[in-house]
Amino acid sequence: MKSVVLGAQWGDEGKGKIVDYLAESADIVIRYSGGANAGHTIVTGDTTYKLHLVPSGIIYPDKIVILGTAMVVDPEALFTELQVISDQGISWQGRIFISDRAHLVLPEYKHEDTSEESSRHKPLGTTGRGIGSTYAHKAKRDGIRLADIFDTERYALLTEGQKTFLEAYREKLRPMLLDLVSFMADHKDSTILFEGAQGTLLDIDLGTYPYVSSGISAAAGACVGGGVGPRDLDRIYGVFKAYSTRVGNGPFPSEFHKERDGDLEEVIRETGREYGVTTGRPRRCGYLDLPALKYACQANSIDTLVLTHLDVYDAFDTIQVCTAYRRGEKVFDNFPASIETLERAEPVLEAFSGWKTSLAGIRNYDDLPEAAKQYIRYIEEYTGTSIGIISVGYRREDTITR
Ligand code: IMP
């Protein structure tokens, strides 16, 4: 069985928790895209793990985890992160591998990222982790893959500064590299989870370009990044929050506005702890955007939606969702490519009664309040996709499977 877990919004949907939850029955977890710009949080017992590069399966002592081919890997960030999880009691030696075709993030790429950002007329709000510039070097055919640092001719082409930086990591990286396509062929009967990063609306092609990241967050990225072809994927999970958030700049049609929505943004941000895991930035918050979610379902062939942060609405009298966009006289419900259209669009809202009770401790779908079930059913009907997992809290056990 091979399943993909991807973000169906602008990232930060709770993928880390869901991958961790599903990883219990997996043998191998492969991160297929992005780099240290991601921030995946996992809470088990009293411990909170914050992962950026390392796949979320690492928390289980017996899982193999792999950084996939389409990732961009900063060795400095990787070994810092491994040290932090080691200090938290996770033993990772011998069970974390990296595709030898993945690209390296070098210190100068991070400088390029921040200096290009500062010269932009309208900044993107990049995390400054060198992601965009590393993918740009890769597309220009100037990038350096992990395999290249063990290739005498390719290595000789590097600058003295690059070699000095890499010397500190070369021998530590050597035993971690693998040929992912061969590895996957050898493990074709294993249960594998492909872990996405960022989200569909930050995908380089499907997202709100240019206000996107540079990797392929979409389900299709799981193939190239994960060393398999599209026919090998059995199930696609799309994770989304009961509302929407976005970090960094770019259009966000259902974003809360003070004049229209009062202090909803502050309430959601504080209740849902909506601060970036990687940068600590407060996230922009808004209504659940159903046209955008339906677009993500269609673009990724999502089989099963995973609804997270439902408990954030526990105290609400009324819950509103965006069901279409309005621009002037025109009402439309497709997710358009035009940034200008998205920026000028106003959300068309539909209201639902809140459930006004705590969802904490609920483990069965049937035990959810009727108002919560109504909200869930409406989303399923709108998107044409069933919601198979519902998260009502941060911990692994705060999860309902239908
Ligand atoms: P970059 O990928 O760091 O260059 O950032 C590009 C855009 O994607 C910025 O708006 C970031 O805030 C956003 N972004 C990148 N990674 C994540 C993530 O893991 N979660 C949410 N937003 C992200």
Coordinates of C-alpha atoms and ligand atoms in Angstrom, one line a residue:
M1 CA 0.0 0.0 0.0
K2 CA 1.4 3.4 -1.0
S3 CA -0.4 6.5 0.3
V4 CA 0.3 10.2 -0.1
V5 CA -0.4 12.8 2.6
L6 CA -0.4 16.3 1.1
G7 CA -1.6 19.8 2.1
A8 CA -4.8 20.9 0.5
Q9 CA -4.4 24.6 1.5
W10 CA -1.4 26.9 2.0
G11 CA 0.6 24.6 4.2
D12 CA 0.4 24.2 8.0
E13 CA -2.7 22.0 7.7
G14 CA -1.5 19.5 10.3
K15 CA 0.3 17.1 7.9
G16 CA 2.9 16.2 10.5
K17 CA 0.4 15.0 13.0
I18 CA -1.5 13.0 10.3
V19 CA 1.6 11.4 8.9
D20 CA 2.6 10.5 12.4
Y21 CA -0.8 9.0 13.0
L22 CA -0.8 7.0 9.7
A23 CA 2.8 6.0 10.1
E24 CA 2.0 3.6 12.8
S25 CA 1.0 1.1 10.1
A26 CA 3.7 2.1 7.6
D27 CA 7.2 0.6 7.1
I28 CA 8.7 3.6 5.4
V29 CA 8.0 7.4 5.3
I30 CA 9.3 9.4 2.4
R31 CA 9.3 13.3 2.3
Y32 CA 8.9 14.1 -1.3
S33 CA 9.4 17.8 -1.7
G34 CA 10.6 21.1 -0.2
G35 CA 13.3 21.6 2.3
A36 CA 13.9 23.2 5.7
N37 CA 11.1 25.7 5.0
A38 CA 8.6 23.2 6.3
G39 CA 7.6 22.9 9.9
H40 CA 5.8 19.7 11.0
T41 CA 4.7 19.4 14.6
I42 CA 4.1 16.1 16.4
V43 CA 2.9 15.8 19.9
T44 CA 3.1 12.4 21.7
G45 CA 2.6 12.2 25.4
D46 CA 4.3 15.3 26.9
T47 CA 6.8 15.7 24.1
T48 CA 6.5 18.1 21.1
Y49 CA 8.7 17.4 18.1
K50 CA 9.3 20.1 15.5
L51 CA 10.6 18.8 12.3
H52 CA 11.7 20.7 9.2
L53 CA 13.6 18.3 7.0
V54 CA 13.3 14.9 8.7
P55 CA 10.1 12.9 7.7
S56 CA 7.5 12.6 10.4
G57 CA 7.9 8.8 10.7
I58 CA 11.1 9.2 12.6
I59 CA 9.3 9.4 15.9
Y60 CA 8.5 5.7 15.7
P61 CA 11.7 3.7 16.6
D62 CA 11.2 1.1 13.9
K63 CA 10.4 3.2 10.8
I64 CA 12.7 3.9 7.9
V65 CA 12.5 7.5 6.7
I66 CA 13.8 8.9 3.5
L67 CA 14.4 12.4 2.2
G68 CA 13.2 12.1 -1.4
T69 CA 14.6 13.0 -4.8
A70 CA 12.8 16.3 -5.3
M71 CA 13.8 17.7 -1.9
V72 CA 16.5 20.3 -1.3
V73 CA 18.6 19.4 1.6
D74 CA 20.6 21.8 3.8
P75 CA 23.1 19.5 5.6
E76 CA 23.7 22.1 8.3
A77 CA 20.0 22.3 9.0
L78 CA 19.7 18.5 8.8
F79 CA 22.3 17.7 11.4
T80 CA 21.1 20.4 13.7
E81 CA 17.6 18.9 13.5
L82 CA 19.0 15.4 14.1
Q83 CA 20.9 16.6 17.2
V84 CA 17.7 18.2 18.6
I85 CA 15.6 15.0 18.1
S86 CA 18.5 12.9 19.5
D87 CA 18.4 15.1 22.6
Q88 CA 14.7 14.3 22.8
G89 CA 15.5 10.6 22.9
I90 CA 15.0 9.7 19.3
S91 CA 17.6 7.3 17.9
W92 CA 17.9 7.9 14.1
Q93 CA 21.2 6.3 13.2
G94 CA 20.8 3.7 10.5
R95 CA 17.2 4.4 9.6
I96 CA 17.3 7.8 7.9
F97 CA 18.3 7.9 4.2
I98 CA 18.5 10.6 1.5
S99 CA 18.0 10.1 -2.2
D100 CA 21.4 10.7 -3.9
R101 CA 19.6 12.7 -6.6
A102 CA 18.3 15.3 -4.1
H103 CA 19.9 18.7 -4.3
L104 CA 22.0 20.4 -1.7
V105 CA 21.3 23.8 -0.2
L106 CA 24.5 25.7 0.2
P107 CA 25.1 28.7 2.4
E108 CA 25.4 31.1 -0.5
Y109 CA 22.0 30.0 -1.8
K110 CA 20.5 31.1 1.4
H111 CA 22.1 34.5 1.0
E112 CA 20.8 34.7 -2.6
D113 CA 17.3 33.9 -1.4
T114 CA 17.3 36.7 1.1
S115 CA 19.0 39.3 -1.2
E116 CA 16.6 38.5 -4.1
E117 CA 13.7 38.8 -1.7
S118 CA 14.8 42.2 -0.5
S119 CA 15.1 43.4 -4.1
R120 CA 11.5 42.3 -5.0
H121 CA 9.0 45.0 -5.6
K122 CA 6.5 43.0 -3.6
P123 CA 8.3 40.4 -1.4
L124 CA 7.0 36.8 -1.3
G125 CA 7.6 36.4 2.4
T126 CA 10.1 33.6 1.9
T127 CA 11.3 31.7 4.9
G128 CA 14.9 32.5 3.7
R129 CA 16.0 28.8 3.9
G130 CA 17.5 28.9 0.4
I131 CA 14.7 26.9 -1.1
G132 CA 13.8 29.1 -4.1
S133 CA 17.5 29.7 -5.1
T134 CA 18.4 26.0 -4.8
Y135 CA 15.5 24.9 -7.0
A136 CA 16.5 27.8 -9.4
H137 CA 20.1 26.4 -9.6
K138 CA 18.7 23.0 -10.2
A139 CA 16.5 24.2 -13.1
K140 CA 19.5 26.1 -14.5
R141 CA 21.5 22.9 -14.4
D142 CA 24.0 24.5 -12.0
G143 CA 22.8 22.7 -8.8
I144 CA 24.8 20.2 -6.8
R145 CA 23.2 16.9 -6.0
L146 CA 24.1 14.7 -3.0
A147 CA 25.7 12.2 -5.4
D148 CA 27.9 14.9 -6.9
I149 CA 29.9 15.4 -3.7
F150 CA 31.2 11.8 -4.0
D151 CA 32.0 12.1 -7.7
T152 CA 35.6 13.2 -8.1
E153 CA 35.1 15.2 -11.3
R154 CA 32.0 17.0 -10.1
Y155 CA 33.5 17.7 -6.7
A156 CA 36.6 19.2 -8.2
L157 CA 34.4 21.8 -9.9
L158 CA 33.2 23.2 -6.5
T159 CA 34.7 26.4 -5.1
E160 CA 37.1 26.2 -2.1
G161 CA 34.4 27.8 0.1
Q162 CA 31.8 25.1 -1.0
K163 CA 34.3 22.3 -0.3
T164 CA 35.2 23.7 3.1
F165 CA 31.5 23.8 4.0
L166 CA 30.8 20.3 2.7
E167 CA 33.8 18.7 4.3
A168 CA 32.1 18.9 7.7
Y169 CA 29.2 16.8 6.4
R170 CA 30.6 14.6 3.6
E171 CA 31.5 11.5 5.7
K172 CA 28.3 11.8 7.8
L173 CA 26.2 11.9 4.6
R174 CA 27.9 9.1 2.8
P175 CA 26.2 6.1 4.6
M176 CA 22.8 7.9 4.4
L177 CA 22.6 8.1 0.6
L178 CA 20.6 5.7 -1.5
D179 CA 19.4 5.2 -5.1
L180 CA 15.7 5.7 -4.3
V181 CA 14.3 4.1 -7.5
S182 CA 16.2 0.9 -6.9
F183 CA 15.3 1.0 -3.2
M184 CA 11.6 1.3 -4.0
A185 CA 11.8 -1.5 -6.5
D186 CA 13.3 -3.7 -3.8
H187 CA 10.5 -2.6 -1.3
K188 CA 7.5 -2.8 -3.6
D189 CA 5.5 -4.8 -1.1
S190 CA 6.2 -2.4 1.8
T191 CA 3.6 0.0 3.2
I192 CA 4.9 3.4 2.3
L193 CA 3.7 6.9 3.2
F194 CA 4.7 9.8 1.0
E195 CA 4.8 13.0 3.1
G196 CA 4.1 16.2 1.3
A197 CA 5.3 19.6 2.4
Q198 CA 3.8 23.1 2.1
G199 CA 0.4 22.8 0.3
T200 CA -1.4 22.7 -3.0
L201 CA -1.9 26.5 -3.1
L202 CA 1.9 26.9 -2.5
D203 CA 2.8 24.4 -5.3
I204 CA 5.0 25.9 -7.9
D205 CA 2.5 25.1 -10.7
L206 CA -0.8 24.8 -9.0
G207 CA -0.4 27.5 -6.4
T208 CA -0.9 31.3 -6.3
Y209 CA 2.2 31.9 -8.4
P210 CA 4.5 33.8 -7.8
Y211 CA 3.4 33.7 -4.1
V212 CA 4.3 30.1 -3.8
S213 CA 7.2 27.9 -2.7
S214 CA 9.4 26.3 -5.4
G215 CA 8.7 22.6 -4.9
I216 CA 5.9 20.3 -6.1
S217 CA 3.6 20.0 -3.1
A218 CA 0.9 18.3 -5.3
A219 CA 0.3 14.5 -5.3
A220 CA 2.1 14.2 -8.6
G221 CA 5.3 15.2 -6.8
A222 CA 5.1 12.1 -4.7
C223 CA 6.1 10.0 -7.8
V224 CA 9.2 11.8 -8.9
G225 CA 10.2 12.7 -5.3
G226 CA 9.4 9.2 -4.0
G227 CA 11.1 7.1 -6.7
V228 CA 7.9 5.5 -8.1
G229 CA 5.5 6.1 -11.1
P230 CA 1.9 7.3 -10.8
R231 CA 0.4 3.8 -11.1
D232 CA 2.0 2.9 -7.8
L233 CA 0.0 5.3 -5.8
D234 CA -2.9 3.7 -4.0
R235 CA -4.4 6.4 -1.9
I236 CA -4.2 10.2 -1.7
Y237 CA -5.0 12.0 1.5
G238 CA -5.6 15.7 1.4
V239 CA -5.2 17.5 4.8
F240 CA -7.1 20.7 5.5
K241 CA -8.0 22.8 8.5
A242 CA -11.5 23.7 9.5
Y243 CA -10.5 27.3 8.6
S244 CA -7.7 28.7 6.4
T245 CA -4.3 30.1 7.2
R246 CA -1.5 31.5 5.1
V247 CA 2.1 32.6 6.0
G248 CA 3.8 35.1 3.9
N249 CA 2.4 37.3 1.2
G250 CA 0.0 36.6 -1.6
P251 CA -3.8 36.4 -2.3
F252 CA -6.1 35.0 0.3
P253 CA -9.7 35.7 -0.7
S254 CA -11.3 34.4 2.5
E255 CA -8.9 36.2 4.9
F256 CA -10.6 37.8 7.9
H257 CA -10.8 41.6 7.8
K258 CA -11.3 43.6 10.9
E259 CA -14.1 45.8 9.5
R260 CA -16.1 42.8 8.4
D261 CA -15.1 40.1 10.8
G262 CA -14.2 41.9 14.0
D263 CA -11.6 40.0 16.1
L264 CA -12.0 36.6 14.4
E265 CA -8.4 36.5 13.2
E266 CA -7.0 37.0 16.7
V267 CA -9.4 34.5 18.2
I268 CA -8.6 31.8 15.7
R269 CA -4.8 32.6 15.8
E270 CA -4.7 32.2 19.6
T271 CA -7.0 29.2 19.9
G272 CA -5.4 27.4 17.0
R273 CA -1.8 28.5 18.0
E274 CA -1.4 29.8 14.5
Y275 CA 2.3 30.8 14.5
G276 CA 4.8 29.5 12.0
V277 CA 6.9 26.5 13.2
T278 CA 9.9 27.5 11.1
T279 CA 9.8 31.3 11.5
G280 CA 7.5 32.0 14.4
R281 CA 5.5 34.5 12.2
P282 CA 1.9 35.0 13.0
R283 CA -0.2 33.2 10.4
R284 CA -2.9 35.1 8.4
C285 CA -6.3 33.5 9.2
G286 CA -9.6 33.3 7.3
Y287 CA -12.7 31.3 6.6
L288 CA -12.5 27.8 5.1
D289 CA -12.2 28.4 1.4
L290 CA -14.3 25.7 -0.3
P291 CA -13.6 26.7 -3.9
A292 CA -9.9 26.4 -3.1
L293 CA -10.4 23.1 -1.3
K294 CA -12.4 21.6 -4.2
Y295 CA -9.6 22.8 -6.6
A296 CA -7.1 20.9 -4.4
C297 CA -9.3 17.8 -4.5
Q298 CA -9.5 17.9 -8.3
A299 CA -5.9 18.7 -9.0
N300 CA -4.6 16.0 -6.7
S301 CA -7.2 13.3 -7.2
I302 CA -7.7 13.3 -3.4
D303 CA -9.5 10.1 -2.3
T304 CA -9.9 11.0 1.3
L305 CA -9.9 14.4 3.0
V306 CA -8.5 14.8 6.5
L307 CA -10.1 17.6 8.6
T308 CA -7.9 19.1 11.3
H309 CA -8.3 21.7 14.0
L310 CA -12.1 21.2 14.2
D311 CA -11.9 21.8 17.9
V312 CA -10.8 25.4 17.3
Y313 CA -14.4 26.2 16.6
D314 CA -15.7 24.6 19.9
A315 CA -16.8 28.0 21.4
F316 CA -18.3 29.5 18.3
D317 CA -22.0 30.3 18.0
T318 CA -21.8 30.5 14.3
I319 CA -19.3 29.1 11.8
Q320 CA -19.0 30.6 8.3
V321 CA -17.4 29.1 5.2
C322 CA -16.6 30.7 1.9
T323 CA -18.6 28.9 -0.9
A324 CA -17.8 31.2 -3.8
Y325 CA -16.1 34.5 -4.7
R326 CA -17.7 37.8 -5.7
R327 CA -16.0 40.4 -7.8
G328 CA -18.3 43.3 -8.6
E329 CA -21.5 41.7 -9.9
K330 CA -19.8 38.5 -10.8
V331 CA -20.0 35.4 -8.6
F332 CA -17.8 32.4 -9.4
D333 CA -16.7 29.2 -7.6
N334 CA -13.6 28.1 -9.5
F335 CA -10.2 28.9 -8.2
P336 CA -8.7 31.3 -10.8
A337 CA -5.1 31.7 -11.9
S338 CA -5.2 35.5 -11.9
I339 CA -3.7 37.0 -8.8
E340 CA -5.5 40.2 -9.4
T341 CA -8.9 38.4 -9.5
L342 CA -8.0 36.5 -6.3
E343 CA -6.9 39.6 -4.6
R344 CA -10.0 41.6 -5.4
A345 CA -12.4 38.7 -4.8
E346 CA -14.7 38.9 -1.8
P347 CA -15.8 35.7 -0.1
V348 CA -19.5 34.6 -0.4
L349 CA -20.2 33.2 3.0
E350 CA -22.6 30.6 4.3
A351 CA -23.3 30.2 8.0
F352 CA -23.6 27.1 10.1
S353 CA -24.6 26.7 13.8
G354 CA -21.7 26.0 16.1
W355 CA -21.8 23.0 18.5
K356 CA -20.8 25.0 21.6
T357 CA -19.3 22.1 23.3
S358 CA -15.8 20.6 23.7
L359 CA -14.8 18.0 21.1
A360 CA -11.9 16.9 23.4
G361 CA -11.9 13.2 24.1
I362 CA -14.3 12.3 21.2
R363 CA -12.9 9.2 19.4
N364 CA -15.9 8.1 17.4
Y365 CA -17.6 9.9 14.5
D366 CA -21.0 9.0 15.9
D367 CA -20.2 10.8 19.1
L368 CA -19.6 14.2 17.4
P369 CA -22.4 16.8 18.0
E370 CA -24.9 17.0 15.1
A371 CA -23.8 20.6 14.2
A372 CA -20.3 19.3 13.7
K373 CA -21.5 16.5 11.5
Q374 CA -23.6 18.9 9.5
Y375 CA -20.5 21.0 8.8
I376 CA -18.6 17.9 7.8
R377 CA -21.4 16.7 5.5
Y378 CA -21.6 20.1 3.8
I379 CA -17.8 20.0 3.0
E380 CA -18.1 16.5 1.7
E381 CA -21.0 17.4 -0.6
Y382 CA -19.3 20.6 -1.8
T383 CA -16.0 18.9 -2.7
G384 CA -17.4 15.6 -3.7
T385 CA -14.8 13.9 -1.5
S386 CA -15.3 12.1 1.8
I387 CA -13.7 13.1 5.0
G388 CA -12.1 10.0 6.5
I389 CA -10.1 11.3 9.4
I390 CA -10.9 14.1 11.8
S391 CA -8.5 15.7 14.2
V392 CA -9.9 17.3 17.4
G393 CA -6.6 18.1 19.2
Y394 CA -2.8 18.1 19.0
R395 CA -2.0 14.7 20.4
R396 CA -1.8 11.5 18.3
E397 CA -4.9 10.1 20.1
D398 CA -7.1 13.1 19.5
T399 CA -8.0 11.6 16.1
I400 CA -11.2 10.1 14.8
T401 CA -11.1 7.6 11.9
R402 CA -14.4 6.8 10.1
Ligands
IMP1 P1 10.0 29.7 0.7 O1 9.6 28.3 0.2 O2 10.7 29.7 2.0 O3 10.8 30.5 -0.4 O4 8.7 30.6 0.9 C1 7.8 30.9 -0.1 C2 6.4 31.1 0.5 O5 5.9 29.8 0.9 C3 6.3 32.0 1.6 O6 5.1 32.7 1.6 C4 6.4 31.1 2.8 O7 5.8 31.6 4.0 C5 5.6 29.9 2.3 N1 6.0 28.6 2.9 C6 7.1 27.9 2.7 N2 7.1 26.8 3.4 C7 5.9 26.8 4.1 C8 5.3 25.9 5.0 O8 5.9 24.8 5.3 N3 4.1 26.2 5.5 C9 3.5 27.4 5.2 N4 4.0 28.3 4.4 C10 5.2 28.0 3.8

